[in-house]
Coordinates of C-alpha atoms in Angstrom, one line a residue:
X1 CA 3.2 -3.5 18.7
X2 CA 5.0 -1.7 15.5
X3 CA 5.4 -3.2 12.0
X4 CA 6.5 -1.9 8.5
X5 CA 6.5 -3.7 5.1
X6 CA 10.2 -3.2 3.8
X7 CA 11.6 -2.8 0.2
X8 CA 12.7 -6.4 0.3
X9 CA 9.0 -7.5 0.0
X10 CA 9.3 -8.2 3.8
X11 CA 7.5 -6.9 7.3
X12 CA 9.4 -6.1 9.9
X13 CA 8.1 -6.2 13.8
X14 CA 9.5 -4.3 16.5
X15 CA 8.6 -5.6 19.7
X16 CA 9.4 -4.2 23.6
X17 CA 11.8 -6.0 25.7
X18 CA 10.1 -9.4 27.1
X19 CA 10.6 -11.7 29.2
X20 CA 9.8 -14.5 26.3
X21 CA 9.7 -14.1 22.9
X22 CA 9.4 -16.7 20.1
X23 CA 12.9 -15.9 19.2
X24 CA 16.6 -15.9 20.4
X25 CA 19.5 -14.1 19.0
X26 CA 23.0 -16.2 18.7
X27 CA 24.0 -13.8 22.1
X28 CA 21.3 -16.5 23.9
X29 CA 18.9 -13.4 24.6
X30 CA 15.2 -12.9 23.4
X31 CA 14.8 -11.4 20.4
X32 CA 12.5 -8.6 19.9
X33 CA 12.4 -8.0 16.7
X34 CA 11.7 -9.9 14.0
X35 CA 11.8 -9.8 9.8
X36 CA 8.7 -11.8 8.6
X37 CA 9.1 -13.1 4.4
X38 CA 5.5 -13.3 3.9
X39 CA 6.0 -15.8 0.7
X40 CA 7.9 -18.5 2.3
X41 CA 7.2 -17.8 6.5
X42 CA 10.7 -17.6 7.5
X43 CA 11.2 -15.3 10.3
X44 CA 14.9 -13.3 11.1
X45 CA 15.4 -12.7 14.3
X46 CA 16.8 -8.6 14.5
X47 CA 18.4 -7.0 17.6
X48 CA 18.5 -3.5 18.8
X49 CA 20.1 -1.8 21.5
X50 CA 17.4 0.4 23.1
X51 CA 13.8 -0.5 24.0
X52 CA 11.4 0.9 21.5
X53 CA 8.6 0.1 23.5
X54 CA 5.8 2.5 22.2
X55 CA 8.0 4.5 20.1
X56 CA 7.4 6.0 16.4
X57 CA 8.7 6.0 13.2
X58 CA 8.9 6.6 9.9
X59 CA 10.5 5.8 6.5
X60 CA 13.7 8.3 5.6
X61 CA 13.9 9.7 2.2
X62 CA 17.0 7.2 1.7
X63 CA 14.0 4.1 2.3
X64 CA 15.9 3.1 5.8
X65 CA 13.0 2.2 8.5
X66 CA 13.1 4.3 11.7
X67 CA 12.3 3.8 15.3
X68 CA 11.8 6.9 17.2
X69 CA 11.6 7.3 21.3
X70 CA 10.7 4.4 23.2
X71 CA 10.6 3.1 27.3
X72 CA 13.3 2.6 29.8
X73 CA 15.6 -0.6 30.1
X74 CA 15.0 -3.7 32.0
X75 CA 18.4 -5.1 33.1
X76 CA 16.9 -7.6 35.0
X77 CA 15.4 -9.4 31.9
X78 CA 17.8 -8.4 29.5
X79 CA 21.0 -6.2 30.5
X80 CA 22.3 -6.0 27.0
X81 CA 19.5 -3.4 26.2
X82 CA 19.5 0.0 27.1
X83 CA 17.1 3.5 27.8
X84 CA 14.8 3.5 24.5
X85 CA 13.1 6.7 25.7
X86 CA 15.7 9.1 23.7
X87 CA 16.6 6.6 21.4
X88 CA 17.3 6.4 17.9
X89 CA 16.9 3.4 15.8
X90 CA 17.8 2.5 12.1
X91 CA 17.1 -0.3 9.9
X92 CA 17.9 -0.5 5.5
X93 CA 16.6 -3.1 3.3
X94 CA 16.4 -2.9 -0.4
X95 CA 14.8 -4.2 -3.5
X96 CA 17.5 -5.0 -5.2
X97 CA 20.2 -5.9 -2.2
X98 CA 19.7 -9.1 -0.3
X99 CA 22.8 -9.4 1.4
X100 CA 20.9 -6.6 3.9
X101 CA 17.9 -8.7 4.9
X102 CA 18.4 -10.5 8.4
X103 CA 20.5 -7.9 9.2
X104 CA 20.0 -5.8 12.8
X105 CA 19.2 -2.5 13.7
X106 CA 21.7 0.2 13.5
X107 CA 21.9 2.2 16.8
X108 CA 25.5 4.8 16.1
X109 CA 24.1 6.8 19.3
X110 CA 22.3 9.6 17.1
X111 CA 19.0 11.2 20.0
X112 CA 16.3 13.0 20.1
X113 CA 16.5 16.2 21.8
X114 CA 13.7 14.9 24.9
X115 CA 12.5 11.7 25.9
X116 CA 9.6 10.4 24.0
X117 CA 7.2 7.6 24.9
X118 CA 3.9 7.0 22.5
X119 CA 5.4 9.6 20.1
X120 CA 3.8 10.4 16.5
X121 CA 6.3 11.1 13.4
X122 CA 5.3 12.6 10.2
X123 CA 8.0 12.7 7.0
X124 CA 8.1 16.5 5.2
X125 CA 8.0 17.2 2.1
X126 CA 11.6 17.9 2.4
X127 CA 12.4 15.1 4.0
X128 CA 12.8 16.4 7.4
X129 CA 10.6 14.2 9.9
X130 CA 8.2 16.3 12.8
X131 CA 8.4 14.0 16.4
X132 CA 5.6 15.2 18.8
X133 CA 4.3 14.5 21.8
X134 CA 5.0 11.4 23.9
X135 CA 5.5 10.8 27.6
X136 CA 8.3 11.8 29.7
X137 CA 9.1 8.8 31.6
X138 CA 5.7 6.7 31.0
X139 CA 4.3 7.8 34.4
X140 CA 0.9 8.7 35.3
X141 CA -0.4 11.4 31.6
X142 CA -3.0 13.0 34.9
X143 CA 0.5 14.6 36.0
X144 CA 1.5 17.5 33.5
X145 CA 5.1 17.2 34.9
X146 CA 5.2 13.7 33.2
X147 CA 3.9 14.8 30.1
X148 CA 6.2 15.6 26.5
X149 CA 3.7 18.4 24.8
X150 CA 6.6 19.7 22.1
X151 CA 7.6 18.4 19.0
X152 CA 11.1 18.6 17.4
X153 CA 12.2 18.1 13.6
X154 CA 15.2 15.5 12.9
X155 CA 16.6 16.2 9.4
X156 CA 16.2 14.0 6.2
X157 CA 19.0 11.7 7.8
X158 CA 16.9 10.9 10.8
X159 CA 19.3 13.5 13.4
X160 CA 17.5 16.0 15.7
X161 CA 17.5 19.9 15.0
X162 CA 18.0 19.8 19.1
X163 CA 14.9 21.9 19.9
X164 CA 11.7 21.0 21.8
X165 CA 9.0 23.7 20.8
X166 CA 5.8 23.7 22.2
X167 CA 2.5 22.7 20.8
X168 CA -0.7 24.2 22.6
X169 CA -3.0 21.5 21.2
X170 CA -1.2 18.8 23.0
X171 CA -0.9 21.1 26.3
X172 CA -4.6 22.0 26.4
X173 CA -5.5 18.2 25.8
X174 CA -3.7 16.4 28.6
X175 CA -3.7 13.4 29.0
X176 CA -5.2 12.8 26.0
X177 CA -1.9 13.8 24.2
X178 CA -0.4 10.9 23.2
X179 CA -0.1 9.1 19.6
X180 CA -1.9 12.0 18.2
X181 CA -2.8 11.8 14.4
X182 CA -1.0 13.6 11.8
X183 CA -1.3 13.7 8.0
X184 CA 0.4 15.9 5.7
X185 CA -1.8 18.0 3.6
X186 CA -1.3 19.0 -0.1
X187 CA -0.3 22.7 0.7
X188 CA 2.8 21.3 2.5
X189 CA 1.3 21.6 6.2
X190 CA -0.1 19.6 8.8
X191 CA -3.2 18.1 9.9
X192 CA -3.4 17.3 13.7
X193 CA -6.2 15.7 15.5
X194 CA -5.8 15.3 19.3
X195 CA -8.5 13.9 21.7
X196 CA -11.2 15.8 19.5
X197 CA -9.2 18.9 19.0
X198 CA -8.0 19.5 15.7
X199 CA -6.3 22.1 13.0
X200 CA -3.5 22.7 10.8
X201 CA -0.8 23.2 12.1
X202 CA 2.2 25.1 9.8
X203 CA 6.1 23.7 10.7
X204 CA 8.1 26.0 8.8
X205 CA 6.0 29.3 10.9
X206 CA 5.2 27.0 14.3
X207 CA 1.8 28.5 14.4
X208 CA -1.5 27.1 14.1
X209 CA -2.8 28.3 10.7
X210 CA -6.5 27.6 10.7
X211 CA -8.5 25.9 13.9
X212 CA -10.3 23.3 13.0
X213 CA -14.2 22.3 14.9
X214 CA -14.5 19.4 17.6
X215 CA -14.9 16.1 16.5
X216 CA -17.9 15.0 17.4
X217 CA -18.5 11.8 20.4
X218 CA -15.8 10.5 23.2
X219 CA -11.7 11.1 23.1
X220 CA -10.0 9.7 19.8
X221 CA -6.2 9.2 20.6
X222 CA -4.3 7.7 24.0
X223 CA -5.6 6.0 25.9
X224 CA -8.8 5.5 23.9
X225 CA -7.2 5.4 20.6
X226 CA -9.7 5.1 17.8
X227 CA -8.2 5.0 14.1
X228 CA -7.3 7.8 11.1
X229 CA -7.0 7.9 7.3
X230 CA -6.1 10.2 5.2
X231 CA -8.3 9.3 1.9
X232 CA -6.6 8.5 -1.5
X233 CA -5.4 11.7 -3.4
X234 CA -6.3 12.2 -6.6
X235 CA -5.8 15.3 -9.7
X236 CA -9.8 15.3 -9.4
X237 CA -10.0 17.4 -6.5
X238 CA -6.2 19.4 -6.7
X239 CA -4.8 16.4 -4.0
X240 CA -7.3 18.1 -1.3
X241 CA -7.2 16.0 1.8
X242 CA -10.1 13.8 3.0
X243 CA -9.4 12.8 6.7
X244 CA -11.4 10.4 8.4
X245 CA -11.1 9.1 12.0
X246 CA -13.4 6.2 13.4
X247 CA -14.1 4.8 17.0
X248 CA -12.6 6.1 20.6
X249 CA -14.0 5.9 24.0
X250 CA -14.7 8.2 27.6
X251 CA -12.1 7.1 30.0
X252 CA -9.3 4.2 30.4
X253 CA -10.7 1.3 32.0
X254 CA -12.1 -1.9 31.8
X255 CA -15.8 -0.6 31.7
X256 CA -15.5 2.1 29.4
X257 CA -18.0 1.5 26.1
X258 CA -16.5 2.6 22.7
X259 CA -17.5 5.1 20.1
X260 CA -19.1 3.4 17.0
X261 CA -18.5 7.2 15.1
X262 CA -17.1 8.4 12.9
X263 CA -16.0 11.9 11.7
X264 CA -15.2 13.4 8.2
X265 CA -13.7 16.0 7.1
X266 CA -11.7 18.3 4.0
X267 CA -9.4 20.5 6.5
X268 CA -8.6 22.8 3.3
X269 CA -12.2 23.3 2.9
X270 CA -13.7 27.3 3.1
X271 CA -15.9 26.1 5.8
X272 CA -14.4 22.9 7.3
X273 CA -16.9 20.5 9.2
X274 CA -17.0 16.7 10.4
X275 CA -19.3 14.6 8.7
X276 CA -20.7 11.8 11.2
X277 CA -21.1 8.5 9.9
X278 CA -21.4 4.9 11.9
X279 CA -19.5 1.7 11.9
X280 CA -21.7 -1.5 13.0
X281 CA -20.7 -1.5 16.3
X282 CA -18.7 0.3 19.0
X283 CA -15.1 0.5 19.0
X284 CA -11.3 1.2 20.1
X285 CA -8.1 0.5 19.0
X286 CA -9.9 -0.2 15.5
X287 CA -7.0 0.5 12.5
X288 CA -7.9 1.4 9.0
X289 CA -5.9 0.5 6.0
X290 CA -6.3 1.7 2.3
X291 CA -6.4 -0.8 -0.5
X292 CA -5.5 -0.2 -4.4
X293 CA -8.7 -0.1 -5.0
X294 CA -9.8 3.3 -2.9
X295 CA -11.7 1.1 0.1
X296 CA -10.7 1.1 3.5
X297 CA -10.9 -2.3 5.7
X298 CA -10.9 -1.2 9.1
X299 CA -9.9 -4.2 11.7
X300 CA -8.8 -5.0 15.7
X301 CA -9.9 -3.9 18.8
X302 CA -12.1 -3.9 21.9
X303 CA -15.7 -3.3 22.4
X304 CA -15.1 -2.8 25.6
X305 CA -12.1 -0.9 27.4
X306 CA -9.4 1.1 26.4
X307 CA -5.3 0.9 25.5
X308 CA -3.3 -0.7 28.5
X309 CA -2.3 -3.4 29.9
X310 CA -5.6 -5.4 30.8
X311 CA -8.5 -3.0 30.6
X312 CA -9.4 -4.2 27.4
X313 CA -12.6 -6.7 26.5
X314 CA -15.2 -8.1 24.1
X315 CA -12.9 -7.9 21.1
X316 CA -14.6 -6.8 18.4
X317 CA -13.8 -9.6 15.4
X318 CA -15.2 -8.6 12.0
X319 CA -14.0 -6.6 9.3
X320 CA -15.4 -3.5 7.8
X321 CA -15.2 -2.4 4.8
X322 CA -15.6 1.4 4.1
X323 CA -16.1 2.6 0.8
X324 CA -15.7 6.2 0.8
X325 CA -16.8 7.0 -3.1
X326 CA -20.5 5.5 -1.9
X327 CA -23.2 7.7 -0.6
X328 CA -23.4 8.8 3.3
X329 CA -24.8 5.8 5.3
X330 CA -24.1 3.8 2.6
X331 CA -19.7 3.1 2.6
X332 CA -19.9 0.4 5.6
X333 CA -20.4 -3.4 5.0
X334 CA -19.6 -6.5 7.2
X335 CA -16.7 -9.1 6.4
X336 CA -15.9 -12.2 7.3
X337 CA -15.0 -12.9 11.3
X338 CA -11.3 -13.2 12.9
X339 CA -11.3 -15.8 15.2
X340 CA -8.6 -14.4 17.2
X341 CA -8.8 -11.4 19.6
X342 CA -6.4 -8.7 18.1
X343 CA -6.5 -5.8 21.1
X344 CA -3.6 -3.8 22.8
X345 CA -0.5 -3.7 20.3
X346 CA -2.5 -5.3 17.2
X347 CA -1.0 -4.1 13.8
X348 CA -2.4 -4.5 10.2
X349 CA -0.9 -3.5 7.1
X350 CA -0.9 -4.4 3.1
X351 CA 1.5 -6.7 1.0
X352 CA 2.7 -6.1 -1.9
X353 CA 0.2 -9.6 -3.3
X354 CA -2.8 -6.8 -1.9
X355 CA -3.9 -9.0 0.8
X356 CA -4.1 -7.3 4.4
X357 CA -1.5 -9.0 7.2
X358 CA -2.6 -9.3 10.6
X359 CA -0.5 -9.6 13.9
X360 CA -0.1 -8.9 17.4
X361 CA -2.1 -8.1 20.7
X362 CA 0.6 -7.9 23.7
X363 CA -2.2 -6.8 26.3
X364 CA -0.5 -7.5 29.4
X365 CA 2.4 -6.5 30.8
X366 CA 4.6 -9.4 30.1
X367 CA 4.3 -12.5 27.9
X368 CA 1.1 -15.5 28.5
X369 CA 0.4 -17.7 26.7
X370 CA -2.9 -19.5 28.0
X371 CA -5.7 -17.4 29.7
X372 CA -5.2 -16.5 33.4
X373 CA -9.1 -15.8 35.1
X374 CA -10.0 -13.5 37.6
X375 CA -7.0 -11.8 37.7
X376 CA -6.2 -7.3 38.3
X377 CA -5.7 -6.2 35.4
X378 CA -7.1 -8.6 33.4
X379 CA -5.0 -12.1 31.7
X380 CA -8.1 -12.9 30.0
X381 CA -6.5 -12.6 27.0
X382 CA -2.6 -14.2 26.1
X383 CA -0.2 -12.9 23.9
X384 CA -0.8 -13.8 20.0
X385 CA 2.2 -14.5 18.1
X386 CA -0.6 -15.9 15.3
X387 CA 0.1 -13.9 12.0
X388 CA -3.5 -14.1 9.5
X389 CA -3.9 -13.2 5.5
X390 CA -6.9 -11.6 5.3
X391 CA -8.1 -11.9 1.8
X392 CA -10.6 -8.7 0.1
X393 CA -13.2 -9.2 -2.0
X394 CA -10.7 -8.1 -4.8
X395 CA -8.9 -11.5 -4.8
X396 CA -11.9 -13.3 -3.7
X397 CA -13.6 -16.3 -5.5
X398 CA -13.6 -15.7 -9.8
X399 CA -11.5 -12.5 -8.9
X400 CA -8.2 -14.8 -7.8
X401 CA -7.8 -15.6 -11.1
X402 CA -8.0 -11.9 -13.3
X403 CA -5.1 -10.6 -11.8
X404 CA -3.1 -8.4 -14.2
X405 CA 0.2 -9.6 -14.6
X406 CA 3.6 -9.3 -16.4
X407 CA 4.1 -5.9 -14.4
X408 CA 7.0 -3.9 -15.5
X409 CA 8.0 -0.3 -15.3
X410 CA 10.1 2.2 -17.1
X411 CA 12.2 3.0 -14.2
X412 CA 11.8 2.6 -10.0
X413 CA 13.6 5.9 -8.9
X414 CA 10.6 8.3 -9.6
X415 CA 10.5 11.7 -8.6
X416 CA 7.3 14.1 -7.3
X417 CA 7.0 16.9 -9.8
X418 CA 4.8 15.4 -13.0
X419 CA 7.0 13.8 -14.8
X420 CA 6.0 10.8 -16.4
X421 CA 6.7 6.2 -16.3
X422 CA 5.7 4.0 -17.9
X423 CA 4.1 0.8 -16.9
X424 CA 3.4 -2.5 -19.5
X425 CA 0.6 -5.6 -18.5
X426 CA -1.1 -8.1 -19.5
X427 CA -4.7 -7.7 -18.1
X428 CA -7.6 -9.8 -18.4
X429 CA -9.6 -10.1 -21.8
X430 CA -12.2 -8.0 -22.0
X431 CA -11.5 -5.2 -19.2
X432 CA -13.0 -2.1 -18.7
X433 CA -10.5 0.3 -16.4
X434 CA -7.1 0.2 -15.1
X435 CA -5.7 2.5 -12.2
X436 CA -1.9 3.3 -10.8
X437 CA -1.9 4.1 -7.6
X438 CA 1.2 5.1 -5.9
X439 CA 0.9 3.7 -1.9
X440 CA 2.7 4.0 1.2
X441 CA 1.7 1.7 4.2
X442 CA 3.7 4.2 6.7
X443 CA 4.8 2.8 10.2
X444 CA 1.8 0.8 11.8
X445 CA 1.6 0.5 15.7
X446 CA -1.1 1.2 18.4
X447 CA -4.2 1.8 15.9
X448 CA -1.7 4.4 13.5
X449 CA -0.6 4.3 10.3
X450 CA 2.5 6.7 10.3
X451 CA 2.9 8.3 6.9
X452 CA 0.5 6.0 5.7
X453 CA -1.2 7.4 1.9
X454 CA -2.4 6.4 -1.0
X455 CA -2.3 8.7 -4.3
X456 CA -4.3 7.5 -7.4
X457 CA -1.7 8.7 -10.3
X458 CA -3.4 9.9 -13.8
X459 CA -3.0 7.8 -17.0
X460 CA -3.4 7.7 -20.7
X461 CA -3.0 5.0 -23.3
X462 CA -5.7 3.0 -21.7
X463 CA -7.3 0.5 -24.7
X464 CA -10.4 -1.0 -23.2
X465 CA -10.6 -4.7 -23.4
X466 CA -7.0 -5.4 -24.8
X467 CA -4.8 -7.6 -22.4
X468 CA -2.0 -6.0 -23.8
X469 CA -1.5 -2.2 -22.4
X470 CA 1.1 0.4 -22.1
X471 CA -0.2 3.3 -19.7
X472 CA 1.7 6.5 -19.4
X473 CA 1.6 7.5 -15.7
X474 CA 2.3 10.6 -14.4
X475 CA 3.6 11.5 -11.0
X476 CA 2.7 14.4 -8.6
X477 CA 3.2 17.6 -8.8
X478 CA 5.6 17.9 -5.8
X479 CA 6.4 16.5 -2.3
X480 CA 3.7 18.0 -0.7
X481 CA 1.4 15.1 -2.4
X482 CA 4.2 12.5 -2.3
X483 CA 6.8 13.4 -0.2
X484 CA 10.3 11.3 -0.6
X485 CA 10.8 7.6 0.4
X486 CA 10.0 4.2 -0.7
X487 CA 6.8 3.5 -2.3
X488 CA 4.5 1.0 -3.9
X489 CA 3.3 0.8 -7.1
X490 CA -0.3 -0.7 -7.7
X491 CA -1.9 -1.6 -10.7
X492 CA -5.9 -2.6 -10.2
X493 CA -7.7 -4.0 -13.8
X494 CA -11.7 -3.8 -12.9
X495 CA -10.1 -3.5 -9.5
X496 CA -7.9 -6.3 -9.4
X497 CA -4.4 -5.6 -8.2
X498 CA -1.4 -6.9 -9.8
X499 CA 1.5 -7.9 -7.3
X500 CA 2.5 -4.2 -6.2
X501 CA 6.6 -3.2 -7.1
X502 CA 8.3 -1.3 -4.9
X503 CA 10.0 2.1 -6.0
X504 CA 12.1 4.8 -4.3
X505 CA 10.1 8.8 -4.8
X506 CA 12.5 11.9 -4.8

C-alpha cells in the first residue's frame, strides 16, 4: 500500500491492520510493515502503534521516513494498534549505520492538528512539510461533513504548526478532493491538481498565485486516480517544471470506464496550456516512475472501475515507456506484459540497481488468497504478496554488460547551492556520453509518488571514449530545485546506469 526506498538500499512497506499477513511480530500479532532487502530477498517485520491505512508521507530533511495520518483502529483484529487518523510515524535508516536496520517505527506521540485519511505530503525548500486534504473519518465523501479540505504545515522535524488553513481547490472539488497531486516548483511554490482543476499555490502567503486551466478529460484524483510525474529538471531551461498527468475516470463504480488521455503542462510558462496525448489504453490507478535516463515507466492499474474495495476489473498488465524528449504522438511505446494483476493498493519504485520493483494489490477489505466468484463487492482478485522486478531496456540484452563500474563520489554530504563534487567511474570502451542525475524516489502510495523528482546535474570533464572518467558535478542552485533530504546519485553512460549511491542534500 505504501513504500519507500530507504538509505540502506532496502524497501520499506507499510500497510493497514489486517486479519492476515505473511509475517508476525514477536508479540504474536501480524506485522503490517516490513523491510525488504532486494539483494538478499530477506524480509523483516516492523511494528507500528497506530493504523497507517491510506496515509501520506515524505522523507524529512534529516533522512527519516515519515507516515502521516491514517485510519481508525480495528481493535477486534489487533488491540495493540490504535487510532491513526492523526498519527505521525517515523522510521530511521542509514547508508552507513547498519544498527538501524530492522528497527520498528517510532511514534513518540506527535499528532497532526486534525484527522487526515488520504492526505498528500510535499517537502518544502526549508524542510517543512505541506500536508493537505484527507477525510476526517473515512466515510462518504459526498457528505461535506466528512471532508477535511484544509492544509497544515509540519516543521522540518515533522511536528505540526497546530493550525489548519482552508484550501478552496479542495473544497470546490468534493468528493474528488483526496490525495491531490502536488509538485514543488523552482520558485518555491506548489503546483496542485485536484480532479480536473489545477493552480499554483504559495504557502508563505496562503494564496493562489496563478489559477491554471482545467485538464481535459475525466477526474484525475481519488477515487479515479491516474498518475502524475514531475518530468526531469535541468539547467537547460532554468529548472522549469514540466508536469504530466495520465489516466483517470468519470465515477466510482466497477462499471466506470477509464481515461487514456494524458495532459502535460509547464505551470510557470507565460501562458500555460495542457498539451494532450494518449496512452495506448485507458487506465485508472496507473503510476509513473522516472528512470535515470530521463524516461518514465507507467505500470499497474485497471482498464475498468475505480479505487475502492472490489470495484475494479480488467487489469492493465503492459509496461508503458514514455520518452518526454520525443515529439508529440511518438512518446509512448509498449514494453513487456506482466501476468500479475496490480489493482488497488499497488506500488512501484526504482531500486539502486536501476530496476523497477513492483508490488502490492490489495483490492479487498481483508486479505484473500484465492478468488471468490460472484461476490459484491468483487473478490475476483486476490491480495498479492509477490514482488516483481522490471528490467528496463537500458539493462536488457547487451546493455546488461555495459554498466559503468567503480563509482566513487568525493562527498555524500551535498548542498543545493551550486557547489561542486567529483564522481569517478570506469566506463565501457567507446562510450559517447555521460550524465549524472540526482534522484528522489519519495513516498509511494495509491499511484502517487509524493516528492518524486529527478534533476540532471551539469558536469564538466567528460572525455569521449575514455574508460577512466572523472567528472566535476555542479549541484542545483537552491533548495527550490532540490529540497533537503536523501537522494540517489545515478551516473549513466550512453543511457546505462551505474549502481546508484545514496547522498544527503542540505
